[in-house]
PDB file of C-alpha atoms in Angstrom:
ATOM      1  CA  MET A   1     -30.165 -98.440-138.350  1.00  0.00           C
ATOM      2  CA  TYR A   2     -26.840 -99.629-139.617  1.00  0.00           C
ATOM      3  CA  LYS A   3     -26.008-100.664-143.153  1.00  0.00           C
ATOM      4  CA  SER A   4     -27.156-103.971-143.917  1.00  0.00           C
ATOM      5  CA  PRO A   5     -26.606-106.608-146.616  1.00  0.00           C
ATOM      6  CA  SER A   6     -30.422-107.141-146.697  1.00  0.00           C
ATOM      7  CA  PRO A   7     -32.067-105.662-149.649  1.00  0.00           C
ATOM      8  CA  LEU A   8     -35.249-104.788-147.528  1.00  0.00           C
ATOM      9  CA  PRO A   9     -35.912-101.167-147.140  1.00  0.00           C
ATOM     10  CA  GLU A  10     -34.685 -99.634-143.942  1.00  0.00           C
ATOM     11  CA  LYS A  11     -38.222 -98.796-142.626  1.00  0.00           C
ATOM     12  CA  THR A  12     -39.144-102.471-143.170  1.00  0.00           C
ATOM     13  CA  ARG A  13     -35.960-103.732-141.578  1.00  0.00           C
ATOM     14  CA  ALA A  14     -36.604-101.630-138.498  1.00  0.00           C
ATOM     15  CA  THR A  15     -40.210-103.022-138.129  1.00  0.00           C
ATOM     16  CA  ILE A  16     -38.852-106.673-138.508  1.00  0.00           C
ATOM     17  CA  ALA A  17     -36.071-105.794-135.754  1.00  0.00           C
ATOM     18  CA  ASP A  18     -38.603-104.467-133.338  1.00  0.00           C
ATOM     19  CA  SER A  19     -40.514-107.742-133.747  1.00  0.00           C
ATOM     20  CA  LEU A  20     -37.321-109.853-133.265  1.00  0.00           C
ATOM     21  CA  ASN A  21     -36.398-107.893-130.210  1.00  0.00           C
ATOM     22  CA  ALA A  22     -39.768-108.580-128.677  1.00  0.00           C
ATOM     23  CA  ARG A  23     -39.309-112.445-129.401  1.00  0.00           C
ATOM     24  CA  LEU A  24     -35.779-112.086-127.852  1.00  0.00           C
ATOM     25  CA  ALA A  25     -37.194-110.687-124.668  1.00  0.00           C
ATOM     26  CA  ASP A  26     -39.751-113.454-124.443  1.00  0.00           C
ATOM     27  CA  GLY A  27     -37.188-116.079-125.463  1.00  0.00           C
ATOM     28  CA  LEU A  28     -34.673-114.790-122.740  1.00  0.00           C
ATOM     29  CA  ASP A  29     -37.394-114.654-120.151  1.00  0.00           C
ATOM     30  CA  LEU A  30     -38.595-118.363-121.057  1.00  0.00           C
ATOM     31  CA  HIS A  31     -34.958-119.395-120.822  1.00  0.00           C
ATOM     32  CA  SER A  32     -34.554-118.221-117.383  1.00  0.00           C
ATOM     33  CA  GLN A  33     -37.869-119.683-116.333  1.00  0.00           C
ATOM     34  CA  ILE A  34     -36.863-123.160-117.639  1.00  0.00           C
ATOM     35  CA  LYS A  35     -33.706-122.914-115.861  1.00  0.00           C
ATOM     36  CA  VAL A  36     -35.463-122.126-112.567  1.00  0.00           C
ATOM     37  CA  ALA A  37     -37.653-125.276-113.219  1.00  0.00           C
ATOM     38  CA  HIS A  38     -34.517-127.259-114.058  1.00  0.00           C
ATOM     39  CA  TRP A  39     -32.837-126.301-110.773  1.00  0.00           C
ATOM     40  CA  ASN A  40     -35.720-126.648-108.520  1.00  0.00           C
ATOM     41  CA  ILE A  41     -37.693-129.708-109.803  1.00  0.00           C
ATOM     42  CA  LYS A  42     -38.581-132.421-107.288  1.00  0.00           C
ATOM     43  CA  GLY A  43     -40.754-135.505-107.492  1.00  0.00           C
ATOM     44  CA  PRO A  44     -41.199-138.901-109.037  1.00  0.00           C
ATOM     45  CA  GLN A  45     -40.472-137.643-112.692  1.00  0.00           C
ATOM     46  CA  PHE A  46     -37.264-135.685-111.562  1.00  0.00           C
ATOM     47  CA  ALA A  47     -34.869-138.202-113.410  1.00  0.00           C
ATOM     48  CA  SER A  48     -36.601-137.793-116.825  1.00  0.00           C
ATOM     49  CA  LEU A  49     -37.709-133.926-116.603  1.00  0.00           C
ATOM     50  CA  HIS A  50     -34.454-132.545-115.105  1.00  0.00           C
ATOM     51  CA  PRO A  51     -32.363-133.276-118.351  1.00  0.00           C
ATOM     52  CA  LEU A  52     -35.348-132.640-120.561  1.00  0.00           C
ATOM     53  CA  PHE A  53     -35.496-129.094-119.185  1.00  0.00           C
ATOM     54  CA  GLU A  54     -31.876-128.575-119.789  1.00  0.00           C
ATOM     55  CA  THR A  55     -32.340-129.642-123.449  1.00  0.00           C
ATOM     56  CA  PHE A  56     -35.093-127.155-123.806  1.00  0.00           C
ATOM     57  CA  ALA A  57     -32.929-124.337-122.328  1.00  0.00           C
ATOM     58  CA  VAL A  58     -29.891-125.154-124.465  1.00  0.00           C
ATOM     59  CA  SER A  59     -31.969-125.188-127.496  1.00  0.00           C
ATOM     60  CA  LEU A  60     -33.695-121.952-126.739  1.00  0.00           C
ATOM     61  CA  ALA A  61     -30.291-120.290-125.878  1.00  0.00           C
ATOM     62  CA  ASN A  62     -29.191-120.985-129.490  1.00  0.00           C
ATOM     63  CA  HIS A  63     -32.513-119.830-130.941  1.00  0.00           C
ATOM     64  CA  ASN A  64     -32.322-116.585-128.944  1.00  0.00           C
ATOM     65  CA  ASP A  65     -28.808-116.098-130.391  1.00  0.00           C
ATOM     66  CA  SER A  66     -30.165-116.573-133.954  1.00  0.00           C
ATOM     67  CA  ILE A  67     -32.915-114.051-133.236  1.00  0.00           C
ATOM     68  CA  ALA A  68     -30.557-111.554-131.968  1.00  0.00           C
ATOM     69  CA  GLU A  69     -28.092-111.980-134.706  1.00  0.00           C
ATOM     70  CA  ARG A  70     -30.793-111.596-137.303  1.00  0.00           C
ATOM     71  CA  ALA A  71     -31.865-108.214-135.868  1.00  0.00           C
ATOM     72  CA  VAL A  72     -28.340-107.167-136.001  1.00  0.00           C
ATOM     73  CA  THR A  73     -27.813-108.419-139.566  1.00  0.00           C
ATOM     74  CA  LEU A  74     -30.828-106.259-140.583  1.00  0.00           C
ATOM     75  CA  GLY A  75     -28.996-103.117-139.163  1.00  0.00           C
ATOM     76  CA  ALA A  76     -30.688-102.940-135.763  1.00  0.00           C
ATOM     77  CA  LYS A  77     -29.363-103.484-132.238  1.00  0.00           C
ATOM     78  CA  ALA A  78     -30.316-106.619-130.148  1.00  0.00           C
ATOM     79  CA  TYR A  79     -31.687-105.707-126.730  1.00  0.00           C
ATOM     80  CA  GLY A  80     -31.433-108.363-124.057  1.00  0.00           C
ATOM     81  CA  THR A  81     -30.317-107.217-120.643  1.00  0.00           C
ATOM     82  CA  THR A  82     -32.106-108.668-117.702  1.00  0.00           C
ATOM     83  CA  ARG A  83     -33.719-105.270-116.959  1.00  0.00           C
ATOM     84  CA  HIS A  84     -34.899-104.976-120.474  1.00  0.00           C
ATOM     85  CA  VAL A  85     -36.273-108.459-120.736  1.00  0.00           C
ATOM     86  CA  GLY A  86     -38.017-107.888-117.365  1.00  0.00           C
ATOM     87  CA  LYS A  87     -39.979-104.820-118.814  1.00  0.00           C
ATOM     88  CA  ALA A  88     -40.459-106.238-122.356  1.00  0.00           C
ATOM     89  CA  SER A  89     -41.276-109.880-121.964  1.00  0.00           C
ATOM     90  CA  ARG A  90     -45.022-111.020-122.377  1.00  0.00           C
ATOM     91  CA  LEU A  91     -44.415-114.009-120.244  1.00  0.00           C
ATOM     92  CA  PRO A  92     -46.119-114.197-116.889  1.00  0.00           C
ATOM     93  CA  GLU A  93     -43.684-114.237-113.818  1.00  0.00           C
ATOM     94  CA  TYR A  94     -42.720-117.666-112.827  1.00  0.00           C
ATOM     95  CA  PRO A  95     -43.629-118.807-109.297  1.00  0.00           C
ATOM     96  CA  GLN A  96     -40.195-119.615-108.089  1.00  0.00           C
ATOM     97  CA  GLU A  97     -41.375-121.489-105.002  1.00  0.00           C
ATOM     98  CA  THR A  98     -42.575-124.302-107.158  1.00  0.00           C
ATOM     99  CA  THR A  99     -40.878-127.543-106.606  1.00  0.00           C
ATOM    100  CA  ARG A 100     -43.340-130.251-107.708  1.00  0.00           C
ATOM    101  CA  ASP A 101     -42.552-132.010-111.037  1.00  0.00           C
ATOM    102  CA  LEU A 102     -45.905-131.877-112.746  1.00  0.00           C
ATOM    103  CA  GLU A 103     -46.379-128.326-111.642  1.00  0.00           C
ATOM    104  CA  HIS A 104     -43.256-127.272-113.452  1.00  0.00           C
ATOM    105  CA  VAL A 105     -44.504-129.245-116.457  1.00  0.00           C
ATOM    106  CA  LYS A 106     -47.971-127.344-116.416  1.00  0.00           C
ATOM    107  CA  LEU A 107     -46.116-123.863-115.771  1.00  0.00           C
ATOM    108  CA  LEU A 108     -43.618-124.326-118.581  1.00  0.00           C
ATOM    109  CA  ALA A 109     -46.258-125.584-121.004  1.00  0.00           C
ATOM    110  CA  GLU A 110     -48.309-122.510-120.495  1.00  0.00           C
ATOM    111  CA  ARG A 111     -45.242-120.235-120.965  1.00  0.00           C
ATOM    112  CA  ILE A 112     -44.110-121.970-124.107  1.00  0.00           C
ATOM    113  CA  GLU A 113     -47.535-121.400-125.504  1.00  0.00           C
ATOM    114  CA  VAL A 114     -47.321-117.634-124.766  1.00  0.00           C
ATOM    115  CA  TYR A 115     -43.802-117.719-126.412  1.00  0.00           C
ATOM    116  CA  LEU A 116     -45.263-119.533-129.515  1.00  0.00           C
ATOM    117  CA  ASP A 117     -48.156-117.008-129.744  1.00  0.00           C
ATOM    118  CA  GLY A 118     -45.482-114.213-130.067  1.00  0.00           C
ATOM    119  CA  LEU A 119     -43.485-116.173-132.650  1.00  0.00           C
ATOM    120  CA  ARG A 120     -46.589-116.770-134.728  1.00  0.00           C
ATOM    121  CA  GLU A 121     -47.488-112.936-134.646  1.00  0.00           C
ATOM    122  CA  SER A 122     -43.776-112.208-135.792  1.00  0.00           C
ATOM    123  CA  ARG A 123     -43.974-114.689-138.477  1.00  0.00           C
ATOM    124  CA  LYS A 124     -47.204-113.227-139.885  1.00  0.00           C
ATOM    125  CA  LEU A 125     -45.341-109.851-140.001  1.00  0.00           C
ATOM    126  CA  PHE A 126     -42.334-111.492-141.799  1.00  0.00           C
ATOM    127  CA  VAL A 127     -44.684-112.928-144.257  1.00  0.00           C
ATOM    128  CA  GLU A 128     -46.413-109.574-144.867  1.00  0.00           C
ATOM    129  CA  VAL A 129     -43.091-107.672-145.326  1.00  0.00           C
ATOM    130  CA  ASP A 130     -41.677-110.495-147.489  1.00  0.00           C
ATOM    131  CA  ASP A 131     -38.833-111.322-145.200  1.00  0.00           C
ATOM    132  CA  ALA A 132     -38.546-115.197-146.041  1.00  0.00           C
ATOM    133  CA  ASP A 133     -35.401-115.403-143.974  1.00  0.00           C
ATOM    134  CA  SER A 134     -36.876-114.182-140.724  1.00  0.00           C
ATOM    135  CA  GLU A 135     -40.012-116.278-141.704  1.00  0.00           C
ATOM    136  CA  ASP A 136     -37.851-119.327-141.869  1.00  0.00           C
ATOM    137  CA  LEU A 137     -36.142-118.664-138.642  1.00  0.00           C
ATOM    138  CA  ALA A 138     -39.525-118.214-136.956  1.00  0.00           C
ATOM    139  CA  THR A 139     -40.980-121.342-138.488  1.00  0.00           C
ATOM    140  CA  GLY A 140     -38.075-123.430-137.333  1.00  0.00           C
ATOM    141  CA  ILE A 141     -38.461-122.335-133.805  1.00  0.00           C
ATOM    142  CA  ILE A 142     -42.185-122.772-133.880  1.00  0.00           C
ATOM    143  CA  VAL A 143     -41.944-126.333-135.087  1.00  0.00           C
ATOM    144  CA  GLU A 144     -39.426-127.305-132.292  1.00  0.00           C
ATOM    145  CA  PHE A 145     -41.271-125.642-129.595  1.00  0.00           C
ATOM    146  CA  GLU A 146     -44.671-126.839-130.577  1.00  0.00           C
ATOM    147  CA  LYS A 147     -43.258-130.379-130.134  1.00  0.00           C
ATOM    148  CA  HIS A 148     -41.759-129.368-126.711  1.00  0.00           C
ATOM    149  CA  ALA A 149     -45.205-128.025-125.576  1.00  0.00           C
ATOM    150  CA  TRP A 150     -46.900-131.199-126.769  1.00  0.00           C
ATOM    151  CA  PHE A 151     -44.514-133.311-124.881  1.00  0.00           C
ATOM    152  CA  LEU A 152     -45.324-131.370-121.799  1.00  0.00           C
ATOM    153  CA  ARG A 153     -48.945-131.372-122.310  1.00  0.00           C
ATOM    154  CA  ALA A 154     -48.789-135.175-122.930  1.00  0.00           C
ATOM    155  CA  SER A 155     -46.951-135.637-119.665  1.00  0.00           C
ATOM    156  CA  LEU A 156     -49.843-134.036-117.874  1.00  0.00           C
ATOM    157  CA  GLU A 157     -52.597-136.460-119.168  1.00  0.00           C
ATOM    158  CA  GLY A 158     -53.244-139.619-117.470  1.00  0.00           C
TER     159      GLY A 158
END
């Protein structure tokens, strides 16, 4: 661990950073899966879903950056190469042959929910170790991506 401006003990910072890196792996994987859906979507809802998926991807890229920077601020390293993410992500593989609009919606909703589960686990840890800053970071991402998951699920109901 490197020197950090955080007053948290080094062992606590290391535990938080491990959790942040796990969320970073999930987030980077989810970002790539959203982009696959964005590039390959076809169907009647293409015109509305194509830009929506891009909005999700841009937002998630910013959150991934914030998560990585929080880990580094705490004195750790951020891990995010493609090979690392492939080993560490909890998300299921994306079926890249998918093209139909509502199938992409279903697949992304499922994956966002896995991502949210991990964020909630991390937030619980942040509360336990009294790291309000990481807790706030996780809460902001959870609120936004719960809304995205709701939007996708609502699109599937008819």
